[in-house]
mmCIF file of C-alpha atoms in Angstrom:
data_model
loop_
_atom_site.group_PDB
_atom_site.id
_atom_site.type_symbol
_atom_site.label_atom_id
_atom_site.label_comp_id
_atom_site.label_asym_id
_atom_site.label_seq_id
_atom_site.Cartn_x
_atom_site.Cartn_y
_atom_site.Cartn_z
ATOM 1 C CA ALA O 169 -35.225 -28.535 -119.909
ATOM 2 C CA GLN O 170 -32.131 -26.455 -120.069
ATOM 3 C CA THR O 171 -28.797 -28.192 -120.226
ATOM 4 C CA VAL O 172 -25.435 -27.135 -118.848
ATOM 5 C CA THR O 173 -22.266 -28.929 -119.935
ATOM 6 C CA GLN O 174 -18.873 -28.862 -118.269
ATOM 7 C CA SER O 175 -16.552 -30.935 -120.421
ATOM 8 C CA GLN O 176 -13.507 -30.858 -118.103
ATOM 9 C CA PRO O 177 -13.990 -33.211 -115.152
ATOM 10 C CA GLU O 178 -10.580 -32.264 -113.747
ATOM 11 C CA MET O 179 -8.155 -29.398 -114.211
ATOM 12 C CA SER O 180 -4.910 -28.405 -112.539
ATOM 13 C CA VAL O 181 -2.965 -25.162 -112.341
ATOM 14 C CA GLN O 182 0.270 -24.003 -110.836
ATOM 15 C CA GLU O 183 -0.013 -21.559 -107.988
ATOM 16 C CA ALA O 184 0.001 -17.908 -109.278
ATOM 17 C CA GLU O 185 -0.894 -19.023 -112.808
ATOM 18 C CA THR O 186 -4.149 -18.555 -114.684
ATOM 19 C CA VAL O 187 -6.686 -21.262 -115.493
ATOM 20 C CA THR O 188 -9.903 -21.253 -117.485
ATOM 21 C CA LEU O 189 -12.829 -23.588 -116.772
ATOM 22 C CA SER O 190 -15.245 -24.208 -119.606
ATOM 23 C CA CYS O 191 -19.037 -24.262 -119.578
ATOM 24 C CA THR O 192 -21.595 -24.387 -122.373
ATOM 25 C CA TYR O 193 -25.349 -24.126 -121.962
ATOM 26 C CA ASP O 194 -28.505 -24.402 -123.923
ATOM 27 C CA THR O 195 -31.489 -22.159 -123.362
ATOM 28 C CA SER O 196 -34.338 -20.816 -125.454
ATOM 29 C CA GLU O 197 -34.603 -17.648 -123.371
ATOM 30 C CA SER O 198 -33.401 -14.337 -124.743
ATOM 31 C CA ASP O 199 -32.804 -12.824 -121.334
ATOM 32 C CA TYR O 200 -31.194 -14.976 -118.678
ATOM 33 C CA TYR O 201 -28.495 -15.272 -116.048
ATOM 34 C CA LEU O 202 -25.553 -17.609 -115.539
ATOM 35 C CA PHE O 203 -23.659 -18.467 -112.383
ATOM 36 C CA TRP O 204 -20.472 -20.092 -111.191
ATOM 37 C CA TYR O 205 -20.394 -21.743 -107.798
ATOM 38 C CA LYS O 206 -17.396 -23.071 -105.890
ATOM 39 C CA GLN O 207 -17.534 -26.135 -103.650
ATOM 40 C CA PRO O 208 -14.411 -26.589 -101.494
ATOM 41 C CA PRO O 209 -13.749 -29.815 -99.567
ATOM 42 C CA SER O 210 -15.923 -28.412 -96.764
ATOM 43 C CA ARG O 211 -18.882 -29.131 -99.108
ATOM 44 C CA GLN O 212 -20.212 -25.572 -98.799
ATOM 45 C CA MET O 213 -21.597 -24.060 -102.040
ATOM 46 C CA ILE O 214 -20.210 -20.563 -102.540
ATOM 47 C CA LEU O 215 -21.298 -18.097 -105.214
ATOM 48 C CA VAL O 216 -18.298 -17.023 -107.303
ATOM 49 C CA ILE O 217 -19.767 -14.831 -110.034
ATOM 50 C CA ARG O 218 -22.956 -13.993 -111.914
ATOM 51 C CA GLN O 219 -23.448 -12.894 -115.516
ATOM 52 C CA GLU O 220 -26.490 -11.191 -116.994
ATOM 53 C CA ALA O 221 -26.954 -12.273 -120.603
ATOM 54 C CA TYR O 222 -28.142 -8.892 -121.877
ATOM 55 C CA LYS O 223 -25.028 -7.182 -120.572
ATOM 56 C CA GLN O 224 -22.197 -7.048 -123.094
ATOM 57 C CA GLN O 225 -19.535 -6.608 -120.455
ATOM 58 C CA ASN O 226 -18.020 -9.740 -118.906
ATOM 59 C CA ALA O 227 -18.518 -9.986 -115.142
ATOM 60 C CA THR O 228 -15.497 -9.690 -112.880
ATOM 61 C CA GLU O 229 -15.025 -10.355 -109.177
ATOM 62 C CA ASN O 230 -11.462 -9.752 -108.007
ATOM 63 C CA ARG O 231 -9.339 -12.601 -109.496
ATOM 64 C CA PHE O 232 -12.375 -14.255 -111.077
ATOM 65 C CA SER O 233 -13.755 -13.217 -114.449
ATOM 66 C CA VAL O 234 -15.903 -14.739 -117.131
ATOM 67 C CA ASN O 235 -15.640 -15.013 -120.877
ATOM 68 C CA PHE O 236 -19.247 -14.865 -121.974
ATOM 69 C CA GLN O 237 -19.898 -15.668 -125.632
ATOM 70 C CA LYS O 238 -23.665 -15.402 -126.076
ATOM 71 C CA ALA O 239 -23.837 -16.547 -129.683
ATOM 72 C CA ALA O 240 -21.757 -19.620 -128.898
ATOM 73 C CA LYS O 241 -23.601 -20.191 -125.591
ATOM 74 C CA SER O 242 -20.306 -20.386 -123.775
ATOM 75 C CA PHE O 243 -19.612 -19.162 -120.243
ATOM 76 C CA SER O 244 -16.023 -19.781 -119.143
ATOM 77 C CA LEU O 245 -14.562 -18.906 -115.763
ATOM 78 C CA LYS O 246 -11.035 -17.491 -115.630
ATOM 79 C CA ILE O 247 -9.135 -17.601 -112.364
ATOM 80 C CA SER O 248 -6.070 -15.367 -112.304
ATOM 81 C CA ASP O 249 -3.149 -15.609 -109.858
ATOM 82 C CA SER O 250 -4.408 -18.973 -108.623
ATOM 83 C CA GLN O 251 -4.127 -19.622 -104.903
ATOM 84 C CA LEU O 252 -4.135 -22.818 -102.899
ATOM 85 C CA GLY O 253 -7.556 -21.858 -101.526
ATOM 86 C CA ASP O 254 -8.992 -21.961 -105.039
ATOM 87 C CA ALA O 255 -8.748 -25.741 -105.039
ATOM 88 C CA ALA O 256 -12.373 -26.893 -105.218
ATOM 89 C CA MET O 257 -15.111 -28.268 -107.403
ATOM 90 C CA TYR O 258 -16.605 -25.582 -109.646
ATOM 91 C CA PHE O 259 -20.154 -25.722 -110.948
ATOM 92 C CA CYS O 260 -21.659 -23.720 -113.757
ATOM 93 C CA ALA O 261 -25.422 -23.081 -113.369
ATOM 94 C CA SER O 262 -28.262 -21.683 -115.420
ATOM 95 C CA PRO O 263 -31.640 -20.873 -113.823
ATOM 96 C CA SER O 264 -34.996 -21.272 -115.524
ATOM 97 C CA ASN O 265 -36.795 -18.110 -116.655
ATOM 98 C CA THR O 266 -38.759 -18.006 -113.390
ATOM 99 C CA GLY O 267 -35.654 -18.657 -111.300
ATOM 100 C CA ASN O 268 -37.418 -21.619 -109.682
ATOM 101 C CA GLN O 269 -35.046 -24.240 -111.030
ATOM 102 C CA PHE O 270 -31.295 -24.063 -111.408
ATOM 103 C CA TYR O 271 -29.624 -26.406 -113.886
ATOM 104 C CA PHE O 272 -26.122 -27.381 -112.908
ATOM 105 C CA GLY O 273 -23.249 -28.793 -114.859
ATOM 106 C CA THR O 274 -21.438 -31.870 -113.665
ATOM 107 C CA GLY O 275 -18.596 -29.856 -112.220
ATOM 108 C CA THR O 276 -14.855 -29.378 -112.725
ATOM 109 C CA SER O 277 -12.465 -30.407 -109.973
ATOM 110 C CA LEU O 278 -9.639 -27.879 -109.785
ATOM 111 C CA THR O 279 -6.283 -28.767 -108.219
ATOM 112 C CA VAL O 280 -3.791 -25.991 -107.420
ATOM 113 C CA ILE O 281 -0.176 -27.204 -107.433
ATOM 114 C CA PRO O 282 2.157 -25.337 -105.039
ATOM 115 C CA ASN G 135 -28.000 -14.092 -89.111
ATOM 116 C CA ALA G 136 -27.339 -17.828 -89.569
ATOM 117 C CA GLY G 137 -28.378 -18.035 -93.283
ATOM 118 C CA VAL G 138 -29.553 -21.524 -94.292
ATOM 119 C CA THR G 139 -29.254 -24.180 -91.612
ATOM 120 C CA GLN G 140 -29.503 -27.874 -92.409
ATOM 121 C CA THR G 141 -29.617 -30.754 -89.968
ATOM 122 C CA PRO G 142 -28.265 -33.342 -89.603
ATOM 123 C CA LYS G 143 -24.851 -33.143 -91.302
ATOM 124 C CA PHE G 144 -24.542 -36.906 -91.635
ATOM 125 C CA GLN G 145 -27.083 -39.704 -91.462
ATOM 126 C CA VAL G 146 -27.049 -43.472 -92.058
ATOM 127 C CA LEU G 147 -30.347 -45.273 -92.677
ATOM 128 C CA LYS G 148 -31.359 -48.807 -93.358
ATOM 129 C CA THR G 149 -33.463 -49.570 -96.407
ATOM 130 C CA GLY G 150 -37.112 -48.902 -95.637
ATOM 131 C CA GLN G 151 -36.555 -46.485 -92.777
ATOM 132 C CA SER G 152 -37.972 -43.008 -92.905
ATOM 133 C CA MET G 153 -36.451 -39.699 -91.854
ATOM 134 C CA THR G 154 -36.767 -35.947 -92.218
ATOM 135 C CA LEU G 155 -33.999 -33.600 -93.270
ATOM 136 C CA GLN G 156 -34.513 -30.222 -91.676
ATOM 137 C CA CYS G 157 -33.910 -26.878 -93.346
ATOM 138 C CA ALA G 158 -34.419 -23.408 -91.902
ATOM 139 C CA GLN G 159 -33.519 -19.946 -93.164
ATOM 140 C CA ASP G 160 -33.615 -16.596 -91.380
ATOM 141 C CA MET G 161 -33.326 -14.311 -94.430
ATOM 142 C CA ASN G 162 -37.061 -14.014 -95.078
ATOM 143 C CA HIS G 163 -36.613 -15.740 -98.421
ATOM 144 C CA GLU G 164 -39.807 -16.745 -100.208
ATOM 145 C CA TYR G 165 -38.139 -19.389 -102.365
ATOM 146 C CA MET G 166 -36.714 -22.576 -100.880
ATOM 147 C CA SER G 167 -35.571 -25.762 -102.564
ATOM 148 C CA TRP G 168 -33.901 -29.154 -102.125
ATOM 149 C CA TYR G 169 -31.153 -30.492 -104.399
ATOM 150 C CA ARG G 170 -29.277 -33.737 -104.371
ATOM 151 C CA GLN G 171 -25.677 -34.027 -105.470
ATOM 152 C CA ASP G 172 -24.356 -37.269 -106.958
ATOM 153 C CA PRO G 173 -20.873 -37.890 -108.398
ATOM 154 C CA GLY G 174 -20.700 -37.011 -112.078
ATOM 155 C CA MET G 175 -24.244 -35.617 -112.116
ATOM 156 C CA GLY G 176 -23.997 -32.201 -110.572
ATOM 157 C CA LEU G 177 -26.938 -30.951 -108.483
ATOM 158 C CA ARG G 178 -30.480 -31.912 -109.361
ATOM 159 C CA LEU G 179 -33.655 -30.300 -108.067
ATOM 160 C CA ILE G 180 -35.950 -32.489 -105.966
ATOM 161 C CA HIS G 181 -38.709 -30.091 -104.789
ATOM 162 C CA TYR G 182 -39.123 -26.406 -104.374
ATOM 163 C CA SER G 183 -41.464 -23.878 -102.775
ATOM 164 C CA VAL G 184 -42.225 -20.296 -103.771
ATOM 165 C CA GLY G 185 -43.923 -19.466 -100.492
ATOM 166 C CA ALA G 186 -45.697 -20.880 -97.442
ATOM 167 C CA GLY G 187 -48.275 -23.432 -98.460
ATOM 168 C CA ILE G 188 -46.950 -23.763 -102.035
ATOM 169 C CA THR G 189 -44.689 -26.614 -103.201
ATOM 170 C CA ASP G 190 -43.836 -28.120 -106.547
ATOM 171 C CA GLN G 191 -41.787 -30.933 -108.003
ATOM 172 C CA GLY G 192 -38.402 -30.601 -109.530
ATOM 173 C CA GLU G 193 -36.438 -32.968 -111.739
ATOM 174 C CA VAL G 194 -36.121 -35.936 -109.344
ATOM 175 C CA PRO G 195 -39.082 -35.883 -106.888
ATOM 176 C CA ASN G 196 -39.839 -39.590 -106.539
ATOM 177 C CA GLY G 197 -39.403 -40.982 -103.026
ATOM 178 C CA TYR G 198 -39.417 -37.526 -101.385
ATOM 179 C CA ASN G 199 -42.077 -35.452 -99.752
ATOM 180 C CA VAL G 200 -42.071 -31.770 -98.718
ATOM 181 C CA SER G 201 -44.301 -29.233 -97.039
ATOM 182 C CA ARG G 202 -43.957 -25.536 -96.320
ATOM 183 C CA SER G 203 -46.017 -24.422 -93.348
ATOM 184 C CA THR G 204 -43.859 -21.366 -92.524
ATOM 185 C CA THR G 205 -41.624 -19.059 -94.520
ATOM 186 C CA GLU G 206 -38.604 -20.184 -92.525
ATOM 187 C CA ASP G 207 -38.819 -23.993 -92.678
ATOM 188 C CA PHE G 208 -38.802 -26.475 -95.568
ATOM 189 C CA PRO G 209 -38.275 -30.074 -94.404
ATOM 190 C CA LEU G 210 -37.611 -32.932 -96.783
ATOM 191 C CA ARG G 211 -39.075 -36.332 -95.903
ATOM 192 C CA LEU G 212 -37.875 -39.705 -97.107
ATOM 193 C CA LEU G 213 -40.803 -42.032 -96.574
ATOM 194 C CA SER G 214 -39.059 -45.359 -97.261
ATOM 195 C CA ALA G 215 -35.348 -44.974 -97.858
ATOM 196 C CA ALA G 216 -33.693 -46.810 -100.722
ATOM 197 C CA PRO G 217 -29.976 -47.263 -101.537
ATOM 198 C CA SER G 218 -30.539 -45.084 -104.650
ATOM 199 C CA GLN G 219 -31.208 -42.193 -102.273
ATOM 200 C CA THR G 220 -27.643 -42.304 -100.961
ATOM 201 C CA SER G 221 -26.460 -38.777 -101.825
ATOM 202 C CA VAL G 222 -25.545 -35.370 -100.487
ATOM 203 C CA TYR G 223 -28.581 -33.169 -99.999
ATOM 204 C CA PHE G 224 -28.593 -29.405 -100.142
ATOM 205 C CA CYS G 225 -31.254 -26.982 -99.101
ATOM 206 C CA ALA G 226 -31.124 -23.615 -100.852
ATOM 207 C CA SER G 227 -33.126 -20.405 -100.661
ATOM 208 C CA SER G 228 -33.459 -17.020 -102.362
ATOM 209 C CA TYR G 229 -35.807 -14.052 -102.597
ATOM 210 C CA GLY G 230 -37.123 -15.650 -105.779
ATOM 211 C CA GLY G 231 -37.108 -14.538 -109.397
ATOM 212 C CA GLN G 232 -34.629 -14.966 -112.175
ATOM 213 C CA GLY G 233 -31.179 -13.604 -111.644
ATOM 214 C CA LEU G 234 -31.049 -14.003 -107.902
ATOM 215 C CA PRO G 235 -28.454 -16.435 -106.555
ATOM 216 C CA LEU G 236 -29.222 -19.388 -104.369
ATOM 217 C CA HIS G 237 -27.986 -19.425 -100.770
ATOM 218 C CA PHE G 238 -27.074 -22.957 -99.748
ATOM 219 C CA GLY G 239 -27.003 -24.839 -96.483
ATOM 220 C CA ASN G 240 -23.927 -26.905 -95.675
ATOM 221 C CA GLY G 241 -25.429 -30.145 -96.903
ATOM 222 C CA THR G 242 -26.395 -33.514 -95.446
ATOM 223 C CA ARG G 243 -24.551 -36.646 -96.414
ATOM 224 C CA LEU G 244 -27.064 -39.528 -96.365
ATOM 225 C CA THR G 245 -26.109 -43.169 -96.710
ATOM 226 C CA VAL G 246 -28.765 -45.829 -97.124
ATOM 227 C CA THR G 247 -27.603 -49.405 -96.553
#
């Protein structure tokens, strides 16, 4: 089975500052995808960003971007200009080659300090 | 377009009771799945389905039963609830295939006493 590791159970950031959440993964596939999901206190799971492994360019969605290091199997999420609404649990996820099973990390709880 | 709808939002059961968590999606997704979320463990796959009439086990299937009679619905049954099944349950769906994101319901918080 694939493994996804998030080594930071909790992180905090000052409002308007930048924070990076770490994720490492292990897969034997050569072509794969990686995801970050956000879970605010409402419990809803919200897709933040997706990265295709065969693409060299790091994915970006507004204030959210990734630092994808394929050789190191690292997939970090950078949040720029942090806002109070960014406070949430963030999960890194890696699907199986069929897409039938997603493997999730244990999550990082992000606090945004006003 | 409601997306993925899960009911109920909260449920308390006594050990040994049975219940069904309902999940419905209106996006014509072929793939549907159930995950449980436990503190410090992320989300783990219980069962999934790649189409009507087809189901398969995930990482933690014991104590749960599923069926898929229509494309829209994918209920999860707890046959005899145990305290170890206290968790938050999520239903998720997608068009299927690698690279496509999961669309999640809002979750069910289940407590078994």
